[in-house]
Amino acid sequence: MAAHIRRRLRKGATTTAVAAAAVAALAASQAPAAPLAEGSTGGDQQTAGGETGGPEDGAATGNSPYYTDLPPLVTPDRPGSSSNLPAATGSAEAGIPASVLAAYKQAEQTVGTTDPACRLPWQLLAAIGKVESGQARGGQVDANGTTPTPILGPALNGEGFALIKDTDGGAYDGDAVHDRAVGPMQFIPSTWATWGQDANGDGRKDPNNIYDAALAAGRYLCAGGRNLAVAADLDRAVLSYNQSTEYLRTVRSWFAYYQRGTHEVPDGSGVLPTAPSTPSPSPTPTPSPTPGGTTSPTPSPGPSKPGATKPTPGPSKPGDGTTSPTPTPPRPTPPPKPTPSPADTLGSLENAGTGPLTATAGGTFDERVSVRARNALGAPMAQLPVTFTVTGTTGTLFGGGKKTVTVISKADGTATAPALKAGEKTGEFTVTATAGTTRPRTLTYAASVTARQADKIVRTDEKALVAAPGEKFADAVSVKATHKGVAAPGVAVTATMVKDSLGLIDNDKGPYFKDAAGKPLRTLDLTTGADGLLQLPEIFADENPGTYKLRLTTEGGGSVVIELTVQAPEETAPEETETPEA
């Protein structure tokens, strides 16, 4: 973090006394503050009532460093006032950058709608934002509320801070080895994964966006059914954010200060803390570059304690039977692996406009699966391999008969898979896009194959279909199915004997088909062959003369009704013979 950012006050009587004295001085200036809950005044890492407040052990920030400046002793307005003051009114410290202040108030309104029992005050978010990031570094945010570069805490590598190994593959903090607190409200990635919000409606949950971060902080503070109007609940909430009594007192001081009154200042003109932090007892650090232009301490050996070193053995005495040990050459320390920058770290994989994936059996899908890769900063990520995989039993494959293909993302971050060719089996399947190696990002699309369709079916001839009772129809029935004027092979056709011309009432007498055992059937499921042609099986007449209907329907809406006549053959009169004249 930048040099002006103060590190966490270390444990100890001196720092506790300093914080207590500052709070006492603030109280002497008549700045109002809710009383600390009983049991909230213990040492570092204590939580009121033994409760962390979040859904998991630990703190939202990983107990990372924070600004320890206390508010000025002069209150910004008269006692009891919490209204907005004009920009020219009050102390400079009471000014909050416009976008940052808007984000806090929006979070209060949103939580007030979804969780009114929490009674979240925006001044509490402002107090936490002050100590975590100096109100996002004095309001250095763009028009959408996003910081121009990520605000990153030091690596939580156990060197003077907590030890938290990487949980996000560096997606948020650019560090694939250890976690770092990220953004205006300094969430560690594992906590952001649970509590991250999209408050500005841009489709992303970005810890570096003040609107997203403020709403996430509000929901986190309200966890567990807390009522923040109750002092004990408020203390538990703040301690769940950072498990330090000094932290609680500092946040409480700013909370009371902002309750007295604040005013809006232009973005980028907020007051930044400047005092140095209390020195850390860790070994002397050697700065090393980290993402975002900050430095993290690299431990180097400190001076040895007096008497702690062993004397080097002198030369052996002649004849005493001893020999000097052969020194072992030191093993070279392998260089540390470079931590990828946020710009080179895959942050997300999102849909790049892929529509519904549906095709008929044997057809080609009109839509192609397309994704967009973004880095940890939210910018498009080019030259990234994206693998697309088809999973299912429909027989659908990418062009060229492949189930898996890999595509390199373009300059705009998009990667588009080849066209899909539907298999012959109907049903549903999925296409999965995968990118990244350390912590892969995946995106899965649902797709389906429907039956082949025909919107029209007609007879191929005009012959009358007639049979005598108990006999077989002499002429076969042939039809052709088409879809949008093109022959439709492999289309399902249902043939049904019906009573009415519309084919809505099935018939139980008259013409029929036969099954394999020779029993009458009056409904058959068939399929068109090559060129959409279909010849029906033989049709038989029972003993009931009359005119009957055969209805054929297809997937896709095609239908035709064919007339079948059962009648006895006409009897012919016997020829008269002439009688010869006598």
Coordinates of C-alpha atoms in Angstrom, one line a residue:
M1 CA 0.0 0.0 0.0
A2 CA 1.1 3.6 -0.4
A3 CA 3.7 5.0 2.0
H4 CA 1.1 7.2 3.8
I5 CA -1.0 4.3 4.8
R6 CA -0.6 3.4 8.4
R7 CA -0.2 -0.2 9.4
R8 CA -2.0 -1.9 12.2
L9 CA -1.1 -0.8 15.8
R10 CA 0.6 -3.7 17.4
K11 CA -0.6 -5.3 20.6
G12 CA 0.7 -3.8 23.8
A13 CA 0.0 -1.4 26.6
T14 CA 1.4 1.6 24.8
T15 CA -0.9 1.5 21.8
T16 CA -3.9 0.6 23.9
A17 CA -3.2 3.6 26.1
V18 CA -2.8 5.9 23.1
A19 CA -6.2 4.7 21.7
A20 CA -7.9 5.0 25.0
A21 CA -6.5 8.5 25.6
A22 CA -7.6 9.6 22.1
V23 CA -11.1 8.3 22.7
A24 CA -11.2 10.0 26.1
A25 CA -10.2 13.3 24.4
L26 CA -12.9 12.9 21.8
A27 CA -15.5 12.3 24.5
A28 CA -14.3 15.5 26.3
S29 CA -15.1 17.4 23.1
Q30 CA -18.7 16.3 23.5
A31 CA -18.7 14.2 20.3
P32 CA -21.6 11.7 20.8
A33 CA -21.0 8.0 20.6
A34 CA -23.0 5.0 21.7
P35 CA -21.5 3.3 24.7
L36 CA -19.2 0.3 24.1
A37 CA -20.9 -2.9 25.1
E38 CA -19.7 -4.5 28.3
G39 CA -17.0 -7.1 27.5
S40 CA -15.8 -5.2 24.4
T41 CA -12.7 -3.6 26.0
G42 CA -10.4 -6.6 26.1
G43 CA -7.2 -7.1 24.2
D44 CA -6.6 -7.8 20.6
Q45 CA -8.5 -10.6 18.8
Q46 CA -11.3 -10.5 21.4
T47 CA -14.9 -10.6 20.1
A48 CA -17.8 -9.5 22.1
G49 CA -19.6 -12.4 23.6
G50 CA -17.2 -14.7 21.8
E51 CA -19.0 -14.1 18.5
T52 CA -17.3 -13.4 15.2
G53 CA -20.5 -12.3 13.5
G54 CA -19.8 -13.7 10.1
P55 CA -20.8 -17.2 8.8
E56 CA -17.2 -18.4 9.3
D57 CA -14.4 -18.0 11.8
G58 CA -12.1 -15.1 11.2
A59 CA -12.6 -11.5 10.1
A60 CA -13.8 -9.9 6.9
T61 CA -10.5 -8.2 6.4
G62 CA -8.3 -11.0 7.7
N63 CA -7.3 -8.6 10.4
S64 CA -5.2 -6.7 7.9
P65 CA -3.7 -3.3 8.6
Y66 CA -5.9 -0.2 8.8
Y67 CA -5.6 3.6 9.3
T68 CA -5.4 4.4 13.0
D69 CA -5.9 8.2 12.9
L70 CA -8.6 9.4 15.2
P71 CA -11.1 12.2 14.3
P72 CA -10.3 15.8 15.4
L73 CA -11.3 17.0 18.8
V74 CA -13.6 19.7 17.3
T75 CA -16.9 18.2 16.3
P76 CA -18.2 19.1 12.8
D77 CA -21.6 20.4 14.0
R78 CA -23.8 21.1 16.9
P79 CA -24.7 18.2 19.2
G80 CA -27.5 16.0 17.9
S81 CA -27.2 16.9 14.3
S82 CA -26.8 14.3 11.6
S83 CA -28.0 16.2 8.6
N84 CA -25.9 16.9 5.5
L85 CA -24.0 20.1 5.7
P86 CA -23.0 22.3 2.8
A87 CA -19.5 21.8 1.4
A88 CA -18.2 24.9 3.0
T89 CA -19.4 23.9 6.5
G90 CA -17.5 21.9 9.1
S91 CA -14.0 20.4 9.4
A92 CA -12.2 19.1 6.3
E93 CA -12.1 15.7 8.1
A94 CA -15.9 15.7 8.1
G95 CA -16.0 15.8 4.3
I96 CA -16.7 12.6 2.4
P97 CA -16.1 12.3 -1.3
A98 CA -19.4 12.5 -3.3
S99 CA -19.4 9.0 -4.9
V100 CA -18.2 7.4 -1.7
L101 CA -20.9 9.1 0.4
A102 CA -23.5 8.1 -2.2
A103 CA -22.5 4.5 -2.0
Y104 CA -22.8 4.4 1.8
K105 CA -26.3 6.0 1.6
Q106 CA -27.4 3.6 -1.1
A107 CA -26.2 0.6 0.9
E108 CA -28.2 1.9 3.9
Q109 CA -31.4 2.2 1.8
T110 CA -30.9 -1.2 0.2
V111 CA -30.3 -3.0 3.5
G112 CA -33.1 -1.0 5.0
T113 CA -35.5 -2.5 2.4
T114 CA -34.3 -6.1 2.7
D115 CA -33.3 -6.3 6.4
P116 CA -35.0 -3.4 8.2
A117 CA -34.5 -5.0 11.6
C118 CA -30.8 -4.5 11.2
R119 CA -31.1 -0.6 11.3
L120 CA -27.8 -0.2 9.5
P121 CA -26.6 3.5 9.6
W122 CA -24.6 4.7 6.7
Q123 CA -22.3 6.5 9.2
L124 CA -21.0 3.1 10.4
L125 CA -20.1 2.2 6.8
A126 CA -18.4 5.6 6.5
A127 CA -16.4 5.0 9.7
I128 CA -15.2 1.6 8.5
G129 CA -14.4 3.0 5.0
K130 CA -12.4 5.7 6.7
V131 CA -10.1 3.3 8.7
E132 CA -9.9 0.7 5.9
S133 CA -9.1 2.9 2.9
G134 CA -9.2 6.6 3.8
Q135 CA -12.6 6.8 2.1
A136 CA -11.2 5.0 -1.0
R137 CA -8.0 7.1 -0.9
G138 CA -9.8 10.4 -0.7
G139 CA -12.4 9.5 -3.3
Q140 CA -10.1 8.4 -6.1
V141 CA -12.9 6.5 -8.1
D142 CA -14.3 6.8 -11.6
A143 CA -17.8 7.6 -12.6
N144 CA -18.9 4.1 -11.8
G145 CA -17.4 4.1 -8.3
T146 CA -14.4 1.9 -9.2
T147 CA -10.9 2.7 -8.0
P148 CA -8.4 3.3 -10.9
T149 CA -6.1 0.7 -9.5
P150 CA -6.9 -2.1 -7.0
I151 CA -6.4 -1.1 -3.3
L152 CA -4.4 -4.0 -2.0
G153 CA -3.3 -4.8 1.6
P154 CA 0.1 -6.5 2.2
A155 CA 0.4 -10.3 1.6
L156 CA -1.1 -12.1 4.6
N157 CA 1.9 -14.3 4.8
G158 CA 2.3 -14.6 8.6
E159 CA 5.2 -12.1 8.6
G160 CA 3.8 -9.6 11.1
F161 CA 0.2 -10.3 9.9
A162 CA -2.2 -13.3 9.8
L163 CA -1.3 -16.2 7.6
I164 CA -4.0 -16.8 5.0
K165 CA -3.0 -18.8 2.0
D166 CA -4.5 -18.0 -1.4
T167 CA -8.2 -18.7 -1.9
D168 CA -8.9 -17.1 -5.2
G169 CA -6.0 -18.0 -7.5
G170 CA -5.1 -14.3 -7.5
A171 CA -8.3 -13.3 -9.2
Y172 CA -9.1 -10.4 -6.9
D173 CA -5.7 -9.6 -5.3
G174 CA -3.2 -10.7 -7.9
D175 CA -1.5 -13.0 -5.5
A176 CA -1.7 -16.7 -6.1
V177 CA 0.3 -17.5 -2.9
H178 CA -1.3 -15.6 -0.1
D179 CA -4.5 -13.6 0.2
R180 CA -4.6 -9.8 0.5
A181 CA -7.3 -7.5 1.6
V182 CA -8.9 -5.9 -1.4
G183 CA -10.8 -2.7 -2.3
P184 CA -12.3 0.3 -0.4
M185 CA -13.7 -1.9 2.3
Q186 CA -10.7 -4.3 2.4
F187 CA -12.4 -7.7 2.1
I188 CA -10.2 -10.8 1.8
P189 CA -11.1 -12.8 -1.3
S190 CA -12.6 -15.8 0.7
T191 CA -15.0 -13.4 2.4
W192 CA -15.8 -11.6 -0.8
A193 CA -16.7 -14.9 -2.5
T194 CA -19.5 -15.2 0.1
W195 CA -20.6 -11.7 0.6
G196 CA -19.8 -9.9 -2.7
Q197 CA -22.6 -7.8 -4.1
D198 CA -23.4 -6.1 -7.4
A199 CA -24.8 -2.8 -6.2
N200 CA -24.2 -0.7 -9.3
G201 CA -26.0 -3.1 -11.6
D202 CA -23.1 -3.6 -14.0
G203 CA -23.3 -7.4 -13.8
R204 CA -20.1 -7.8 -11.8
K205 CA -19.4 -8.2 -8.1
D206 CA -16.3 -6.0 -7.9
P207 CA -14.5 -5.5 -4.5
N208 CA -12.8 -2.5 -6.0
N209 CA -16.1 -0.8 -6.6
I210 CA -17.3 1.4 -3.7
Y211 CA -21.0 0.7 -4.4
D212 CA -20.5 -3.1 -4.5
A213 CA -18.1 -3.0 -1.5
A214 CA -20.3 -0.8 0.7
L215 CA -23.4 -3.0 0.2
A216 CA -21.3 -6.1 0.9
A217 CA -20.0 -4.5 4.1
G218 CA -23.6 -3.6 5.1
R219 CA -24.9 -7.1 4.6
Y220 CA -21.9 -8.6 6.4
L221 CA -22.4 -6.3 9.4
C222 CA -26.1 -7.3 9.6
A223 CA -25.4 -11.0 9.6
G224 CA -26.8 -13.2 12.3
G225 CA -29.9 -11.1 12.8
R226 CA -28.1 -8.1 14.5
N227 CA -29.8 -4.9 15.4
L228 CA -27.1 -2.3 15.0
A229 CA -29.1 0.2 17.1
V230 CA -28.1 -2.0 20.1
A231 CA -24.5 -1.3 21.3
A232 CA -23.6 -4.9 21.9
D233 CA -24.7 -5.9 18.4
L234 CA -22.8 -3.0 16.8
D235 CA -19.7 -4.0 18.7
R236 CA -20.0 -7.6 17.6
A237 CA -20.5 -6.5 14.0
V238 CA -17.4 -4.2 14.0
L239 CA -15.3 -6.9 15.7
S240 CA -16.4 -9.4 13.2
Y241 CA -14.9 -7.1 10.6
N242 CA -11.5 -6.9 12.3
Q243 CA -10.9 -8.7 15.6
S244 CA -9.2 -5.9 17.5
T245 CA -10.4 -3.8 20.3
E246 CA -8.2 -0.9 19.1
Y247 CA -10.0 -1.3 15.7
L248 CA -13.4 -1.2 17.4
R249 CA -12.5 2.0 19.3
T250 CA -11.2 3.7 16.2
V251 CA -14.3 2.8 14.2
R252 CA -16.5 3.9 17.1
S253 CA -14.7 7.2 17.2
W254 CA -15.3 7.9 13.5
F255 CA -18.9 6.6 13.7
A256 CA -19.7 9.1 16.5
Y257 CA -17.9 11.9 14.6
Y258 CA -19.8 11.3 11.4
Q259 CA -23.1 11.1 13.4
R260 CA -22.4 14.7 14.5
G261 CA -22.5 15.8 10.9
T262 CA -20.8 15.5 7.5
H263 CA -20.6 17.2 4.2
E264 CA -20.0 16.2 0.6
V265 CA -16.7 17.0 -1.1
P266 CA -15.7 16.4 -4.7
D267 CA -14.3 13.0 -5.6
G268 CA -10.6 13.0 -5.2
S269 CA -10.4 15.8 -2.7
G270 CA -10.9 13.8 0.5
V271 CA -8.5 14.0 3.4
L272 CA -6.0 11.2 3.6
P273 CA -4.3 9.9 6.8
T274 CA -0.6 10.8 6.9
A275 CA 0.9 9.8 10.2
P276 CA 3.3 6.9 10.3
S277 CA 2.4 3.6 11.9
T278 CA 3.9 2.1 15.1
P279 CA 7.0 0.2 14.0
S280 CA 6.6 -3.6 13.6
P281 CA 8.8 -5.9 15.6
S282 CA 9.2 -8.1 12.6
P283 CA 12.7 -8.3 10.9
T284 CA 13.8 -5.4 8.9
P285 CA 11.9 -5.5 5.6
T286 CA 13.3 -5.2 2.1
P287 CA 10.8 -3.7 -0.2
S288 CA 9.8 -5.9 -3.2
P289 CA 7.4 -4.9 -6.0
T290 CA 3.9 -6.2 -5.8
P291 CA 0.8 -5.7 -8.0
G292 CA -0.7 -2.2 -7.9
G293 CA 2.6 -0.4 -7.4
T294 CA 2.9 -1.2 -3.6
T295 CA 5.6 -3.0 -1.8
S296 CA 5.5 -5.9 0.7
P297 CA 8.1 -6.6 3.3
T298 CA 10.6 -9.3 2.6
P299 CA 12.2 -10.5 5.8
S300 CA 16.0 -10.2 6.1
P301 CA 18.1 -11.5 8.9
G302 CA 18.4 -9.2 11.8
P303 CA 21.4 -8.8 14.1
S304 CA 22.2 -11.9 16.1
K305 CA 21.7 -11.8 19.8
P306 CA 24.8 -11.5 22.0
G307 CA 26.2 -14.9 22.8
A308 CA 23.9 -16.6 20.4
T309 CA 26.6 -17.5 17.9
K310 CA 28.8 -20.5 18.3
P311 CA 32.6 -20.0 18.0
T312 CA 34.2 -21.4 14.9
P313 CA 36.4 -24.4 15.9
G314 CA 40.1 -23.7 15.7
P315 CA 42.6 -26.0 14.1
S316 CA 42.9 -29.3 15.7
K317 CA 45.8 -30.0 18.0
P318 CA 48.5 -32.3 16.7
G319 CA 48.0 -35.8 17.9
D320 CA 44.7 -35.3 19.6
G321 CA 42.9 -37.5 17.1
T322 CA 40.4 -34.8 16.0
T323 CA 39.8 -33.3 12.6
S324 CA 38.2 -30.1 11.5
P325 CA 34.7 -30.5 10.0
T326 CA 34.5 -30.0 6.2
P327 CA 32.2 -27.0 5.7
T328 CA 29.0 -27.7 3.7
P329 CA 28.5 -25.2 0.9
P330 CA 25.2 -23.3 1.3
R331 CA 22.4 -24.4 -1.0
P332 CA 21.2 -21.7 -3.3
T333 CA 17.8 -20.3 -2.5
P334 CA 15.5 -20.7 -5.5
P335 CA 14.2 -17.4 -6.7
P336 CA 10.5 -16.8 -5.7
K337 CA 8.0 -17.4 -8.4
P338 CA 6.7 -14.1 -9.7
T339 CA 3.2 -13.2 -8.7
P340 CA 1.0 -12.5 -11.7
S341 CA -0.4 -9.0 -11.9
P342 CA -4.2 -8.5 -11.8
A343 CA -4.1 -7.7 -15.5
D344 CA -2.6 -11.1 -16.2
T345 CA -4.9 -13.0 -13.8
L346 CA -8.2 -14.5 -15.1
G347 CA -11.0 -12.9 -13.1
S348 CA -14.2 -14.1 -14.7
L349 CA -15.8 -16.0 -17.7
E350 CA -19.1 -14.6 -18.9
N351 CA -21.7 -15.2 -21.6
A352 CA -20.8 -13.1 -24.7
G353 CA -24.4 -13.2 -26.1
T354 CA -25.1 -16.8 -26.8
G355 CA -28.8 -17.4 -27.4
P356 CA -30.9 -20.5 -26.9
L357 CA -29.2 -23.6 -28.2
T358 CA -31.8 -25.7 -30.0
A359 CA -31.7 -27.7 -33.2
T360 CA -33.6 -30.6 -34.8
A361 CA -32.0 -34.0 -35.1
G362 CA -29.3 -34.0 -37.8
G363 CA -29.4 -30.2 -38.2
T364 CA -26.9 -27.5 -37.5
F365 CA -27.3 -25.2 -34.5
D366 CA -27.9 -21.6 -35.6
E367 CA -26.3 -20.2 -32.4
R368 CA -22.6 -20.7 -31.5
V369 CA -21.4 -20.8 -27.9
S370 CA -19.4 -17.6 -27.1
V371 CA -17.8 -16.5 -23.9
R372 CA -15.8 -13.4 -22.8
A373 CA -12.8 -13.6 -20.5
R374 CA -12.0 -10.7 -18.1
N375 CA -9.0 -10.3 -16.0
A376 CA -9.0 -9.5 -12.2
L377 CA -9.4 -5.8 -13.1
G378 CA -12.5 -6.5 -15.1
A379 CA -10.9 -5.7 -18.5
P380 CA -11.2 -8.1 -21.5
M381 CA -8.4 -10.7 -21.5
A382 CA -6.9 -11.7 -24.8
Q383 CA -4.8 -14.7 -25.9
L384 CA -6.4 -17.0 -23.3
P385 CA -7.1 -20.6 -24.2
V386 CA -10.8 -21.5 -23.7
T387 CA -11.8 -25.2 -23.9
F388 CA -15.4 -26.1 -25.0
T389 CA -16.7 -29.5 -24.2
V390 CA -20.0 -31.2 -25.3
T391 CA -21.5 -33.6 -22.7
G392 CA -24.6 -35.7 -23.3
T393 CA -26.0 -38.7 -25.3
T394 CA -27.6 -36.9 -28.2
G395 CA -24.6 -37.5 -30.5
T396 CA -24.1 -33.7 -30.9
L397 CA -20.6 -32.7 -31.9
F398 CA -18.7 -29.6 -33.0
G399 CA -17.8 -29.3 -36.7
G400 CA -15.3 -31.9 -37.7
G401 CA -16.8 -34.5 -35.3
K402 CA -15.1 -33.3 -32.1
K403 CA -16.5 -33.3 -28.6
T404 CA -13.8 -30.9 -27.3
V405 CA -12.2 -27.9 -28.9
T406 CA -9.9 -25.1 -27.7
V407 CA -10.2 -21.5 -28.9
I408 CA -7.9 -18.6 -28.1
S409 CA -9.7 -15.4 -26.9
K410 CA -9.5 -12.3 -29.1
A411 CA -8.6 -8.8 -28.2
D412 CA -12.1 -8.1 -26.9
G413 CA -11.8 -11.2 -24.6
T414 CA -14.3 -13.3 -26.7
A415 CA -13.8 -16.9 -27.7
T416 CA -16.4 -18.5 -29.9
A417 CA -16.7 -22.3 -30.4
P418 CA -17.3 -23.9 -33.8
A419 CA -20.8 -24.6 -35.0
L420 CA -22.6 -27.5 -33.3
K421 CA -24.0 -30.4 -35.4
A422 CA -27.0 -32.0 -33.8
G423 CA -27.0 -35.8 -33.3
E424 CA -29.9 -38.1 -34.3
K425 CA -31.1 -38.7 -30.7
T426 CA -33.4 -36.2 -29.2
G427 CA -32.9 -34.8 -25.7
E428 CA -30.8 -32.4 -23.7
F429 CA -27.1 -31.9 -23.4
T430 CA -24.6 -29.3 -22.1
V431 CA -21.7 -27.3 -23.5
T432 CA -19.1 -26.3 -20.9
A433 CA -16.5 -23.5 -21.4
T434 CA -13.4 -23.7 -19.2
A435 CA -10.4 -21.3 -18.9
G436 CA -7.6 -20.8 -16.4
T437 CA -5.3 -23.3 -14.7
T438 CA -4.7 -22.2 -11.1
R439 CA -8.4 -21.6 -10.3
P440 CA -10.3 -22.5 -13.5
R441 CA -13.4 -20.5 -14.4
T442 CA -16.3 -22.5 -16.0
L443 CA -19.5 -21.5 -17.8
T444 CA -22.1 -24.1 -18.7
Y445 CA -24.8 -23.8 -21.4
A446 CA -27.9 -26.0 -21.6
A447 CA -28.8 -27.2 -25.1
S448 CA -31.3 -29.6 -26.7
V449 CA -32.0 -31.7 -29.8
T450 CA -35.6 -31.9 -31.0
A451 CA -37.2 -34.3 -33.4
R452 CA -37.0 -33.7 -37.1
Q453 CA -40.0 -31.7 -38.3
A454 CA -42.2 -31.5 -41.4
D455 CA -44.7 -28.7 -41.8
K456 CA -46.5 -30.4 -44.7
I457 CA -47.4 -34.0 -45.7
V458 CA -49.3 -35.0 -48.9
R459 CA -50.3 -38.1 -50.9
T460 CA -48.1 -38.9 -53.9
D461 CA -51.1 -40.0 -56.0
E462 CA -54.8 -39.5 -56.4
K463 CA -56.1 -43.1 -56.6
A464 CA -59.3 -43.9 -54.9
L465 CA -58.8 -46.4 -52.0
V466 CA -61.5 -49.0 -52.0
A467 CA -61.8 -52.5 -50.6
A468 CA -64.6 -55.1 -50.1
P469 CA -65.6 -56.1 -46.6
G470 CA -63.1 -58.5 -45.1
E471 CA -60.6 -57.8 -47.9
K472 CA -57.3 -55.9 -48.3
F473 CA -57.0 -52.6 -50.0
A474 CA -55.3 -53.2 -53.3
D475 CA -53.5 -50.0 -53.6
A476 CA -50.8 -48.9 -51.1
V477 CA -50.9 -45.4 -49.5
S478 CA -47.7 -43.3 -50.2
V479 CA -47.0 -39.8 -48.8
K480 CA -44.2 -37.3 -48.8
A481 CA -43.2 -35.0 -45.9
T482 CA -41.5 -31.6 -46.4
H483 CA -40.2 -28.8 -44.2
K484 CA -40.2 -25.3 -45.6
G485 CA -40.5 -26.8 -49.1
V486 CA -37.6 -29.2 -48.6
A487 CA -37.9 -33.0 -48.3
A488 CA -37.9 -34.0 -44.7
P489 CA -36.3 -37.4 -44.1
G490 CA -36.4 -39.1 -40.7
V491 CA -39.6 -37.3 -39.6
A492 CA -42.0 -39.1 -37.2
V493 CA -45.4 -39.7 -38.7
T494 CA -48.5 -40.9 -36.8
A495 CA -51.2 -42.8 -38.8
T496 CA -54.6 -43.0 -37.1
M497 CA -58.0 -44.3 -38.2
V498 CA -60.5 -41.7 -37.3
K499 CA -64.3 -41.0 -37.6
D500 CA -64.5 -37.3 -38.5
S501 CA -63.0 -35.3 -41.3
L502 CA -60.9 -33.3 -38.8
G503 CA -59.4 -36.5 -37.5
L504 CA -60.2 -35.7 -33.8
I505 CA -62.2 -38.9 -32.9
D506 CA -60.5 -42.2 -33.2
N507 CA -62.4 -45.1 -34.9
D508 CA -62.8 -48.6 -33.5
K509 CA -64.1 -50.2 -36.6
G510 CA -63.6 -50.1 -40.3
P511 CA -60.1 -50.3 -41.9
Y512 CA -57.1 -51.3 -39.9
F513 CA -53.4 -52.2 -39.9
K514 CA -52.0 -55.4 -38.5
D515 CA -49.3 -55.9 -35.9
A516 CA -46.6 -58.6 -36.0
A517 CA -49.0 -61.1 -34.6
G518 CA -51.7 -60.3 -37.2
K519 CA -54.0 -58.4 -34.7
P520 CA -55.8 -55.3 -35.8
L521 CA -54.2 -51.9 -35.1
R522 CA -55.8 -48.5 -35.9
T523 CA -52.8 -46.3 -34.9
L524 CA -49.2 -46.6 -36.1
D525 CA -46.0 -44.6 -35.5
L526 CA -43.9 -44.4 -38.6
T527 CA -40.8 -42.5 -40.0
T528 CA -40.2 -41.0 -43.4
G529 CA -37.4 -42.4 -45.4
A530 CA -35.0 -40.8 -47.9
D531 CA -36.4 -37.8 -49.7
G532 CA -39.2 -37.6 -47.0
L533 CA -41.1 -40.5 -48.6
L534 CA -43.2 -43.0 -46.7
Q535 CA -45.3 -46.0 -47.9
L536 CA -47.8 -47.2 -45.3
P537 CA -48.2 -50.9 -44.5
E538 CA -51.1 -52.8 -45.9
I539 CA -54.5 -51.8 -44.9
F540 CA -57.4 -54.2 -44.3
A541 CA -61.2 -53.8 -44.2
D542 CA -63.4 -55.4 -41.6
E543 CA -67.0 -56.5 -42.3
N544 CA -68.5 -53.0 -41.8
P545 CA -69.1 -51.2 -45.1
G546 CA -68.9 -47.4 -45.2
T547 CA -66.6 -44.4 -45.8
Y548 CA -63.7 -44.0 -43.3
K549 CA -60.9 -41.6 -42.6
L550 CA -57.1 -42.1 -42.2
R551 CA -55.3 -39.1 -40.6
L552 CA -51.5 -38.7 -40.9
T553 CA -49.7 -36.1 -38.7
T554 CA -46.0 -35.1 -38.4
E555 CA -43.7 -33.4 -35.9
G556 CA -43.8 -29.8 -37.0
G557 CA -47.5 -29.5 -37.8
G558 CA -48.0 -31.3 -41.1
S559 CA -51.2 -33.3 -41.5
V560 CA -53.4 -34.9 -44.2
V561 CA -56.7 -36.9 -44.1
I562 CA -57.2 -39.7 -46.6
E563 CA -60.6 -41.3 -47.4
L564 CA -61.0 -45.1 -47.3
T565 CA -64.1 -46.8 -48.7
V566 CA -65.3 -50.3 -47.7
Q567 CA -68.1 -51.6 -50.0
A568 CA -69.2 -54.8 -51.6
P569 CA -68.5 -55.2 -55.3
E570 CA -71.4 -54.3 -57.6
E571 CA -73.4 -57.3 -58.8
T572 CA -73.8 -57.6 -62.5
A573 CA -77.2 -58.8 -64.1
P574 CA -77.1 -62.2 -65.9
E575 CA -77.1 -62.0 -69.7
E576 CA -80.4 -62.9 -71.5
T577 CA -80.3 -65.8 -74.0
E578 CA -82.4 -65.6 -77.2
T579 CA -84.9 -68.4 -77.8
P580 CA -84.9 -69.6 -81.4
E581 CA -88.2 -69.2 -83.2
A582 CA -90.1 -72.2 -83.8

